XYZ file of C-alpha atoms in Angstrom:
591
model
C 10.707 9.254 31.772
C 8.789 6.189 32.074
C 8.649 4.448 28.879
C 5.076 3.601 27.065
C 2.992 0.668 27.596
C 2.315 -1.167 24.640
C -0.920 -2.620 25.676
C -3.077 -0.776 23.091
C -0.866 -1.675 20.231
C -1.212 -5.031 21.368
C -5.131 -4.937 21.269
C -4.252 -3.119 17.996
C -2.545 -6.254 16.554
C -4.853 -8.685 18.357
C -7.863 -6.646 16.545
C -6.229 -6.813 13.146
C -5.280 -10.608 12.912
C -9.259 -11.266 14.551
C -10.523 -8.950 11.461
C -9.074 -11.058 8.838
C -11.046 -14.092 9.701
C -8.347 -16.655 10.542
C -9.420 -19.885 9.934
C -9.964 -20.861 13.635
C -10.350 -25.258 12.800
C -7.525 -25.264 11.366
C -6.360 -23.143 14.221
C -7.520 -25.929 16.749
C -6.695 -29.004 14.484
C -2.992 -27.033 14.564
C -3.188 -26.716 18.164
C -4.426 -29.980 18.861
C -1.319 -31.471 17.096
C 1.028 -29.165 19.332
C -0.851 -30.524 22.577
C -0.246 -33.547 21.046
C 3.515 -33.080 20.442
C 4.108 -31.880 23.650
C 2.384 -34.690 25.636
C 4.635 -37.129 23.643
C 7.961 -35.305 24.345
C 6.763 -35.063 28.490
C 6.358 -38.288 28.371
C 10.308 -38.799 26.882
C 11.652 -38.170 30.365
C 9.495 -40.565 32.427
C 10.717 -43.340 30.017
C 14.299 -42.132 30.208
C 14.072 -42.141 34.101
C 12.414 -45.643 34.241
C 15.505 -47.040 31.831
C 18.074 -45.391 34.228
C 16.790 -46.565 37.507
C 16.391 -49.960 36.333
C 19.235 -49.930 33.782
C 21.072 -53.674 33.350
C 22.027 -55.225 30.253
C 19.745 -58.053 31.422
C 16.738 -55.981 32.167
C 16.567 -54.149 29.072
C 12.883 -54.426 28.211
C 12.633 -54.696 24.387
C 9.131 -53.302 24.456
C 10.139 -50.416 26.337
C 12.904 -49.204 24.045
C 10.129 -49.598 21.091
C 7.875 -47.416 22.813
C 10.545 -44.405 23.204
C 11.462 -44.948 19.667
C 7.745 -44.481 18.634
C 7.306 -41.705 21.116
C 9.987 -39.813 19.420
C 8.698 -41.084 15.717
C 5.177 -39.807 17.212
C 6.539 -36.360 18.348
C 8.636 -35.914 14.856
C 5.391 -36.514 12.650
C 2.600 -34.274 15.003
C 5.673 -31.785 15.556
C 5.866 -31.271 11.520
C 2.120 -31.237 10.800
C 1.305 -28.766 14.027
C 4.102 -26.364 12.574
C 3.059 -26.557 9.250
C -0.823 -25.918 9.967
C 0.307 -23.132 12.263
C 2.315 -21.570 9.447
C -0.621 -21.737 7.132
C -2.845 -19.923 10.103
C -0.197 -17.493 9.711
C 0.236 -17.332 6.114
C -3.776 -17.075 5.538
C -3.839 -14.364 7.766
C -1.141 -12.310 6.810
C -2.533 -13.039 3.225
C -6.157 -11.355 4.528
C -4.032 -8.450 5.530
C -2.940 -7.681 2.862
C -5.636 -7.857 0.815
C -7.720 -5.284 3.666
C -4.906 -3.353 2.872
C -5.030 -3.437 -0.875
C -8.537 -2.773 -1.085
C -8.604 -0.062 1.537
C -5.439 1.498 -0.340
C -7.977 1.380 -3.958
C -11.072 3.372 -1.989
C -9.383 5.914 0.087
C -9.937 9.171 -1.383
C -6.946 11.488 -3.467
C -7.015 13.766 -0.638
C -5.156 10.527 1.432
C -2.406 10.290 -0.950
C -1.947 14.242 -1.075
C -0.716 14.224 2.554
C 1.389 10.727 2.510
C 4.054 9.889 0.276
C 3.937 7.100 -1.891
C 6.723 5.025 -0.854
C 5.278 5.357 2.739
C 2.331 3.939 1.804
C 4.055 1.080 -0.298
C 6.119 0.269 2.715
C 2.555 -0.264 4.530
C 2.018 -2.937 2.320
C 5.044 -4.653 1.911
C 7.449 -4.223 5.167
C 5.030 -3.390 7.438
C 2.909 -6.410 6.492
C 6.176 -8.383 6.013
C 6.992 -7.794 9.702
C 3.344 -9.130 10.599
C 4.239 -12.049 8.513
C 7.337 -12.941 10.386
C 5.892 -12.635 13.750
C 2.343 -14.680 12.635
C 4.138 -17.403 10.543
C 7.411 -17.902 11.739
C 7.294 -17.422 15.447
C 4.062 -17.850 16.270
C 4.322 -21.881 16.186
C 7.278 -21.592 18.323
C 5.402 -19.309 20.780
C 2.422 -21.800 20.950
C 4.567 -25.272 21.322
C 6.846 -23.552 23.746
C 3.951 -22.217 26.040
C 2.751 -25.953 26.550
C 5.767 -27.200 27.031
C 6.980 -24.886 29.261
C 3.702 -25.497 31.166
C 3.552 -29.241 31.304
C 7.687 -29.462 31.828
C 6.771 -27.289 35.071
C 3.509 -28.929 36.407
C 5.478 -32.611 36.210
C 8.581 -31.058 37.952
C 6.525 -30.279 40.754
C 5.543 -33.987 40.885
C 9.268 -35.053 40.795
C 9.941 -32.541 43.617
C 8.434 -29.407 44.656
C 11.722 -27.880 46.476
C 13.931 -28.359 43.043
C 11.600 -26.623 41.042
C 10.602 -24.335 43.893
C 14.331 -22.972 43.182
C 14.197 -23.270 39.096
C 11.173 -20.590 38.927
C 13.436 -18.057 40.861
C 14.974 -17.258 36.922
C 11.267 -16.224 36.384
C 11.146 -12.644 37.901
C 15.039 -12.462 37.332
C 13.641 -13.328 33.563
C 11.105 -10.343 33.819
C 13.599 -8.106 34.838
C 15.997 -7.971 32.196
C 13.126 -8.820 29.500
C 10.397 -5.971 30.480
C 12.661 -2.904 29.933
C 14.536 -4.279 26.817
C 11.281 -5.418 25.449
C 10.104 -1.396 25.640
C 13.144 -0.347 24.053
C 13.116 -2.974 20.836
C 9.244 -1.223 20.946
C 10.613 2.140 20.281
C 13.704 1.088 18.055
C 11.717 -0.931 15.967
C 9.207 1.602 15.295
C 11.801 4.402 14.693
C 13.676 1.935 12.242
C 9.524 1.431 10.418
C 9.451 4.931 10.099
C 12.987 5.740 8.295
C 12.575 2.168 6.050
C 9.314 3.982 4.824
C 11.114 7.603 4.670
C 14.016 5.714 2.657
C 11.026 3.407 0.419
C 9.321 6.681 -0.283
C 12.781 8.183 -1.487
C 13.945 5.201 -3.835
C 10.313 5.204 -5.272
C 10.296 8.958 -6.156
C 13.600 9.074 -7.558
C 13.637 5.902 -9.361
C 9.987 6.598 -11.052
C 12.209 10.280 -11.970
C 15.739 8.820 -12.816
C 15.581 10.468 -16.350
C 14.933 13.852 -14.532
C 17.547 12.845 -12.289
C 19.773 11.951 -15.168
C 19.089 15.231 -17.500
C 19.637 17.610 -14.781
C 23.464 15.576 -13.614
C 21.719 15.055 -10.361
C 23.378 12.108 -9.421
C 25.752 12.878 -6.928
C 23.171 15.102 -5.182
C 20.472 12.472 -5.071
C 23.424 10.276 -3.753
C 24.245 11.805 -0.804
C 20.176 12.146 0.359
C 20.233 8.556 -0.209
C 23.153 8.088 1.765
C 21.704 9.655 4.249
C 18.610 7.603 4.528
C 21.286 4.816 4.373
C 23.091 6.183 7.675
C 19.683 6.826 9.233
C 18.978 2.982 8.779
C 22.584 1.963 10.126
C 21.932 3.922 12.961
C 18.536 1.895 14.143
C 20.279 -1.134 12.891
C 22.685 -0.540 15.624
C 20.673 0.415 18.440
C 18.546 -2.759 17.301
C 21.935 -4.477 17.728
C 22.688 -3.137 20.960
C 19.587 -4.145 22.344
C 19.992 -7.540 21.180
C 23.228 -8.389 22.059
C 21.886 -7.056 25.898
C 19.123 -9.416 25.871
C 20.974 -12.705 24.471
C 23.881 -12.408 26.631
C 21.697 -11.440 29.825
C 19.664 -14.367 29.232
C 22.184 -16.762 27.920
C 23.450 -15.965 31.943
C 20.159 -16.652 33.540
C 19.806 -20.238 32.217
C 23.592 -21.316 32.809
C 22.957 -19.921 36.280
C 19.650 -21.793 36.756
C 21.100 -25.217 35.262
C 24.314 -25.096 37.223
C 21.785 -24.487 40.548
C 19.488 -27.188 39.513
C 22.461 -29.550 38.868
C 24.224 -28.640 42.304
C 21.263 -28.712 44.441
C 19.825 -31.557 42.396
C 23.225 -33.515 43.201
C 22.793 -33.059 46.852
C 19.552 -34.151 46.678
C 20.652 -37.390 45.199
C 23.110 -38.048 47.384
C 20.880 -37.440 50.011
C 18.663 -40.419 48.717
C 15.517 -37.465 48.022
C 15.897 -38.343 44.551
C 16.700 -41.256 42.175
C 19.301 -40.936 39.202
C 16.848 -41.057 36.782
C 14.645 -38.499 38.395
C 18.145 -36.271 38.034
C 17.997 -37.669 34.521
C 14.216 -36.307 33.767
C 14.667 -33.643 35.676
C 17.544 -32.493 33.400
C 15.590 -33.366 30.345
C 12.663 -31.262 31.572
C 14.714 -28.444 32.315
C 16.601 -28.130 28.577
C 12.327 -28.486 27.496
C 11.654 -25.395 29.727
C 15.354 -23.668 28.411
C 14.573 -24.436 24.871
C 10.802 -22.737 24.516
C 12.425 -19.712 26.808
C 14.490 -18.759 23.921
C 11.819 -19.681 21.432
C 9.792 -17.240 23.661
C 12.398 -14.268 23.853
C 12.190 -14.510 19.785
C 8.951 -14.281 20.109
C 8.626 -11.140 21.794
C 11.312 -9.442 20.379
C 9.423 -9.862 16.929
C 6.240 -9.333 18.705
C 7.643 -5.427 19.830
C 8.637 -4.961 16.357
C 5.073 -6.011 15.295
C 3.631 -2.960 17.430
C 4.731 -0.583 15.558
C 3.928 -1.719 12.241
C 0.313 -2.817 13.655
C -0.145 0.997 14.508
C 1.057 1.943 10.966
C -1.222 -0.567 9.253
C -4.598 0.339 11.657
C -4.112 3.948 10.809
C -3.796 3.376 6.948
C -7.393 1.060 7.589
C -8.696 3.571 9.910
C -9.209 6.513 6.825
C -12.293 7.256 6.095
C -12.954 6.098 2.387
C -14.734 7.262 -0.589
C -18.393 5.300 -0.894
C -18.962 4.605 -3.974
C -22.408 2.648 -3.963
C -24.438 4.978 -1.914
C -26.481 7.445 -4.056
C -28.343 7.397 -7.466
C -27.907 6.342 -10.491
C -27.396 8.723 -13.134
C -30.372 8.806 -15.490
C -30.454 11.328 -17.621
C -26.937 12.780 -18.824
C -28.235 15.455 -21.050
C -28.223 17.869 -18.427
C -26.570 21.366 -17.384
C -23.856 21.195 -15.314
C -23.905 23.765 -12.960
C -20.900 24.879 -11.022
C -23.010 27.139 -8.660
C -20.594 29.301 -6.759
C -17.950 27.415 -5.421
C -14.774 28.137 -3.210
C -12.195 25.660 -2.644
C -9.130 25.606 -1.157
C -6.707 22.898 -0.518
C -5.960 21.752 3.474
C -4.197 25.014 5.103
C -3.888 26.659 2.246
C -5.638 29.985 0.449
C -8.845 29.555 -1.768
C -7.790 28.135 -4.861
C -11.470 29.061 -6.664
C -13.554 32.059 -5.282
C -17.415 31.983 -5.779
C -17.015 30.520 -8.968
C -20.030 30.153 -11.153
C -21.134 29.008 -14.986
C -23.241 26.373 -16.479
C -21.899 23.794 -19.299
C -24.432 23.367 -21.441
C -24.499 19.349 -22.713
C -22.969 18.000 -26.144
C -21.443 21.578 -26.440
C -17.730 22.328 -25.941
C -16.654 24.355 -23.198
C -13.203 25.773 -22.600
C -11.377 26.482 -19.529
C -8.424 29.461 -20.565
C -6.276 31.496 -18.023
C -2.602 31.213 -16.716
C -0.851 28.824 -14.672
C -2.397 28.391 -11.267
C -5.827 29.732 -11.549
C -7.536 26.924 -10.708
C -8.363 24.846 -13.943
C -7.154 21.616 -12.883
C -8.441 22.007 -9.350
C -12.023 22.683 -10.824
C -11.481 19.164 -12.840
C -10.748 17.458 -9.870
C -13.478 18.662 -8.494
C -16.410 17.459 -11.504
C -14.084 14.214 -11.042
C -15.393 14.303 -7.027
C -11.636 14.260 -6.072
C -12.571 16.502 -3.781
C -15.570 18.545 -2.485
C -16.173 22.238 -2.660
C -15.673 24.190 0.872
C -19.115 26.407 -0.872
C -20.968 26.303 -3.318
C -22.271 23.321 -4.747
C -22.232 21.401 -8.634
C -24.962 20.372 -9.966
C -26.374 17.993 -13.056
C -29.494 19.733 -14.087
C -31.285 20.254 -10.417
C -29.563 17.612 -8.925
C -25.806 18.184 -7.018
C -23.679 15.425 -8.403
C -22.827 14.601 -4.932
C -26.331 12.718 -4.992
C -25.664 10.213 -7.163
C -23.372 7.456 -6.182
C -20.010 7.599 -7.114
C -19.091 4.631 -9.640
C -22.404 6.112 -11.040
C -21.170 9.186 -11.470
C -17.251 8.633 -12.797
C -18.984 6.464 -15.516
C -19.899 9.080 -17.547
C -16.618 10.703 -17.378
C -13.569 10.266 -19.867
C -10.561 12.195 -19.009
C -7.585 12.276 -21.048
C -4.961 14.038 -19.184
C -1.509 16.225 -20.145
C 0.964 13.531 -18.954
C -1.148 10.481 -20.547
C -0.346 7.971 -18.143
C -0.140 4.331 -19.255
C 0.824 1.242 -16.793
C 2.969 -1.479 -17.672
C 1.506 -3.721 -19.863
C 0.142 -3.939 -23.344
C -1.163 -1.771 -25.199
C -3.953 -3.995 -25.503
C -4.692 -3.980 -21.426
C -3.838 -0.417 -21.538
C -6.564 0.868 -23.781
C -8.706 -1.934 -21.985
C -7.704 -0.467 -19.011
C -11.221 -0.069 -16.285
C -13.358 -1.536 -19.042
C -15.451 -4.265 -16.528
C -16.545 -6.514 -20.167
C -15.029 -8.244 -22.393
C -13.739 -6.410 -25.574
C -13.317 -8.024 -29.064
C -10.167 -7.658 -31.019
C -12.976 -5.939 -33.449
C -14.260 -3.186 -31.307
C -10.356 -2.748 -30.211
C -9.340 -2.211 -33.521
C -12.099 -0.009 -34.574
C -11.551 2.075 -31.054
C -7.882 2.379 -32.114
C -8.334 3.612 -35.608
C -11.188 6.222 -34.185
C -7.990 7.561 -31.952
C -5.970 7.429 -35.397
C -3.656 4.838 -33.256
C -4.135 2.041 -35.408
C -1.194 2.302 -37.756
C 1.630 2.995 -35.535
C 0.734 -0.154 -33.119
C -0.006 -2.208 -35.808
C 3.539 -1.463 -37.205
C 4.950 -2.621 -33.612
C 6.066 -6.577 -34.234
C 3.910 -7.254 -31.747
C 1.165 -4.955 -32.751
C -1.496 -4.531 -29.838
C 0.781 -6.929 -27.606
C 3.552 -4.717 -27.675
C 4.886 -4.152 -23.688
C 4.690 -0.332 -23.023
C 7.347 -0.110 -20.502
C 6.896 1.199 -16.913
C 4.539 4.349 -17.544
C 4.766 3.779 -21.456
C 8.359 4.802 -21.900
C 8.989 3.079 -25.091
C 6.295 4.954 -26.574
C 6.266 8.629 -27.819
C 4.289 11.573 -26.095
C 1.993 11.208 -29.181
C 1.332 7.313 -29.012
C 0.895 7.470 -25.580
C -2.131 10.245 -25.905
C -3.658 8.542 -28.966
C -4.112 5.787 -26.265
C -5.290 7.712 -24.073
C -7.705 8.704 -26.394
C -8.812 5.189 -27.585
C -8.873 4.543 -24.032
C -11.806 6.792 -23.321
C -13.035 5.925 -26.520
C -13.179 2.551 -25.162
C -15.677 3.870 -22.190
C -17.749 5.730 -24.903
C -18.304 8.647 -21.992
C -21.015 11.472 -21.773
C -18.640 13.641 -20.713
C -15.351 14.145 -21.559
C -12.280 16.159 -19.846
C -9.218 17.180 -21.689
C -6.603 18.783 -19.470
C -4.003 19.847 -22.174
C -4.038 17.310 -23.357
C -1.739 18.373 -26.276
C 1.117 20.743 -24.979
C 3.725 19.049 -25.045
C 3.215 17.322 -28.157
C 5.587 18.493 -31.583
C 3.132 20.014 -34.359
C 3.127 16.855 -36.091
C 2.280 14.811 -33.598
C -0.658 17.397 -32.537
C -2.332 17.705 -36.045
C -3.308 13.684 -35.356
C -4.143 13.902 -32.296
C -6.328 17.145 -32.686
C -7.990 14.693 -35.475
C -8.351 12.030 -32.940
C -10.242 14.398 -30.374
C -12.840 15.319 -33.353
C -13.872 11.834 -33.233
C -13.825 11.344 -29.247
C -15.870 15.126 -28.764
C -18.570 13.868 -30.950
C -22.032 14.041 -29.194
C -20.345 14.294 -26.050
C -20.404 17.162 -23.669
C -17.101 17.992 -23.594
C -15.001 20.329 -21.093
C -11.202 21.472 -22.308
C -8.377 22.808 -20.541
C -6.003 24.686 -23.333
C -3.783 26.931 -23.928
C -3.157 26.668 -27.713
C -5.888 29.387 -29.342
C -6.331 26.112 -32.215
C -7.964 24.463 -29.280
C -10.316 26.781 -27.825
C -11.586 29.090 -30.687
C -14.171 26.810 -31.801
C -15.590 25.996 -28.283
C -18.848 26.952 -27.669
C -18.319 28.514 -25.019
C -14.893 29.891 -23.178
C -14.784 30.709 -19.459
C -11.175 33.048 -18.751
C -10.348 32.364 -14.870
C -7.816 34.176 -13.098
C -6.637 33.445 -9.971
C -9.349 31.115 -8.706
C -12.133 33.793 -10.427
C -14.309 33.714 -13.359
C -13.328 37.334 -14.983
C -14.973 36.023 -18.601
C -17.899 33.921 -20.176
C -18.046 33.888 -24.099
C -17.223 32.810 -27.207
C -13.314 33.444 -28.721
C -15.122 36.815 -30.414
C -16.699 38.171 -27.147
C -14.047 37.391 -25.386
C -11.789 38.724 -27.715
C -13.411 42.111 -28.280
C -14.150 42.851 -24.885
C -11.795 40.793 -21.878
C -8.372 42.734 -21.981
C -6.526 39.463 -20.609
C -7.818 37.143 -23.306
C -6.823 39.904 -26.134
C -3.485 39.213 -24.745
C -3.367 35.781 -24.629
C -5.081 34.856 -28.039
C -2.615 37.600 -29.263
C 0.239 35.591 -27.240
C -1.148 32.320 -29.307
C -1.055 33.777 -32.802
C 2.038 34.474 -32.383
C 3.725 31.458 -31.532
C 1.745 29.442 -33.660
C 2.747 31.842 -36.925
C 6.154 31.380 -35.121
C 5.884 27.455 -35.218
C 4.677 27.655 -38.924
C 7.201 29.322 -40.129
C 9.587 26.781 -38.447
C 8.310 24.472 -40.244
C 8.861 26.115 -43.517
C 11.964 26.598 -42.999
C 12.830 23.149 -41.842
C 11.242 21.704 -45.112
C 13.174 23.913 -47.314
């Protein structure tokens, strides 16, 4: 089978390095400085060969010497600045990629990072990129100087003598040869070895963001040997990377040795035969190790550069997604609307309907519940007020008007949402209640937001009070501080409309009783929406809606419901129970 043509990927990369604006003076002023250096060093030879055909001790020209002295002083200086200008061309634009990257990664939709892994996409940003970098910055500049001098070594040779280097460019399509085919296959090695460092980065990520799970459940050795695997996986490349390698170095190392040994043979004849001078031998030599050089500066080059295909196709992909728009529709006016969800299906890509015609209005500043087992949809329907995602049918609406119509950062400002896991980032507790909040927020209004949340008093008991670190995901805090700043956290945004999603079920009964005193204070005035399945939580809602299995079976309050939906009977039977149950553990613990 014939292998692939990378000329697309190489449009690809050519695309994505003219998208991030390189800044194309410094580009030249670079450029100019590599002409520059590579005038000087073609001119090193024609002083050599003048000082060996003329070469006494008593014709030594003083002012000659000085002049190859300051041609090589010359070449040193332009050679440093043209290499470092070229490596900040590189830098800057590698630097622009990265941040297309980062903001694309912030506005593509949930639905993006339900069908790719994390790591993957982390390994976008950082090898991928990294791999970019190498080729832009650190080979680049050789590429560039090496072209010129390759070109103006050649055009001079032919002005030395035609026949000589008439025999030299014979390596060329001997060159090609052994370059071409190798090149393809570094193409399709380096891209398999992309694809299993993101496999393995997605791995590491998920287990090391889970090594307490790991931990609890004595899953080390297990998790070992998938790692191991991923380990082997990357040997494997590794070596056919190697293989490849040591072809091309060798192959080539035998080209040039071959070429020089010709040019020095022939070239000998043709000095004897009076065709050329010593010193044009001399030059000629010189040339040729300023042709040899660049070659292997070259081959670096586009060994990097086939490496640089594959993550190019990686990276366009990730920029290709469509993203969420957040600026086109309204603005929200008037909040103290109905929300309608007006019939709506939705099921998750190639899989079953996860809500069927589903249909009830939440009337604003009341409390509505959402109650029914595992898996009927109650998160889903969250994600979909949140404009996650959008409903297959069906349509929800904000008095006459389908949410979809206003504008997204619009829209996502009047919601709070305080979730079951409470997730925190590292930081302070300070930038995590601050967390989103686009003003500035005095310590004031931060204290007063955390004493609302009935957080005040544990963080001020911290030594470091609201500058206490958190930990990666707020692992040095307690399930109950972490929701409590949660809580002051969509305190903070003072919402219209806020979303609990159990937000207390896996909290101890202790912990709860605050933080069920903290929600009275957030659900103030606010339209507020609950997922629960404590009966404490819903039997004072306004209204309840029972789903089951993606369908509303219920609208009421806890008596209708109670009195005349079998299934919620059951369930607010279920809850008694265990909370009688919990009581009495309690009792019995204080005893």
């Amino acid at each position: 089978m014939k292998p692939s043509q990378p000329t697309i990927p190489i449009r690809s990369f050519v695309k994505l390095v003219k998208d991030t604006k390189p800044p194309l003076a410094l580009l030249a002023v670079a450029l100019l400085f590599s002409v520059g250096t590579t005038v000087v060093s073609l001119a090193v030879p024609i002083l050599t060969k003048h000082l060996v055909d003329r070469f006494t001790l008593s014709s030594l020209d003083t002012g000659q010497i000085l002049l190859l002295v300051g041609a090589f002083i010359v070449q040193a200086i332009a050679s440093g600045v043209s290499l470092y200008l070229l490596n900040r061309v590189g830098q800057s634009v590698v630097a622009g990629l990265r941040d297309r990257l980062w903001k694309k990664l912030l506005s593509l939709p949930v639905s993006f990072y339900d069908s790719h892994r994390t790591g993957d996409t982390i390994s976008r940003m950082t090898n991928d990129t990294g791999v970019v970098k190498g080729l832009i910055a650190d080979h680049l500049p050789g590429f560039c100087t090496g072209v010129i001098s390759i070109i103006g070594s050649v055009i001079i040779l032919f002005m030395l003598d035609w026949q000589l280097t008439a025999l030299m460019l014979v390596a060329i399509p001997l060159t090609l040869a052994i370059m071409v085919p190798l090149g393809h296959q570094m193409y399709r090695v380096s891209k398999g070895m992309q694809d299993e460092t993101a496999s393995f980065t997605a791995e590491l990520n998920e287990i090391l963001s889970e090594i307490r799970l790991v931990k609890s459940s004595n899953a080390e050795m297990a998790v070992y040997r998938n790692g191991k695997t991923g380990i082997a996986n990357l040997f494997r490349f590794g070596l056919r990377e190697a293989k490849v390698m040591a072809m091309i170095a060798p192959l080539m190392t035998c080209v040039l040795m071959l070429l020089v040994v010709a040019v020095i043979g022939y070239g000998g004849m043709r000095v004897s035969s009076g065709a050329l001078t010593a010193g044009d031998m001399v030059a000629f030599i010189l040339y040729l190790f300023q042709i040899v050089i660049p070659v292997g500066q070259l081959m670096q080059f586009f060994t990097q550069l086939q490496k640089a295909m594959g993550a190019t196709e990686r990276i366009a992909s990730t920029l290709s997604h469509p993203e969420e728009d957040y600026a086109s529709g309204r603005e929200v006016t008037d909040i103290r609307e109905p929300i309608t969800v007006d019939h709506v299906t939705f099921a998750y890509p190639g899989g079953e309907p996860v809500l069927k015609d589903v249909h009830f209005t939440i009337m604003p500043g009341k409390v509505t519940a959402l109650v029914g087992p595992s898996g009927s949809g109650k998160t889903t329907l969250f994600a979909l007020l949140e404009r996650y995602y959008h409903p297959q049918k069906g349509t929800i609406r904000l008095g006459d008007d389908p949410i979809d119509s206003f504008s997204l950062k619009s829209w996502r400002k009047q919601i709070g949402y305080v979730s079951q896991g409470s997730p925190l980032i590292a930081g302070t507790i300070r930038e995590n209640i601050c967390f989103g909040t686009d003003r500035d927020v005095s310590d004031e209004e931060l204290r007063q937001t955390a004493r609302m949340a009935y957080a005040d008093t544990f963080i001020e008991a911290l030594p470091n009070g609201y500058d206490t670190e958190v930990g990666e995901r707020g692992m040095k805090l307690s399930g109950g501080q972490r929701q409590r700043i949660a809580i002051a956290r969509a305190l903070l945004r003072n919402p219209n409309i806020l979303m609990l999603d159990e937000a207390t079920s896996n909290l101890d009964s202790q912990a709860e009783i605050v933080v069920q005193q903290a929600f009275k204070n957030l659900m103030k005035g606010r339209t507020t929406i609950v997922i629960a399945h404590r009966l404490s939580t819903v039997i004072d809602a306004d209204q309840i809606v029972f789903i089951e299995k993606g369908v509303v079976t219920g609208i009421g309050t806890h008596e209708q419901l109670f009195r005349t939906h079998p299934m919620y009977r059951e369930f607010a039977i279920q809850q008694l129970r265990m909370e009688e149950h919990e009581v009495n553990g309690r009792s019995e613990a204080s005893r």
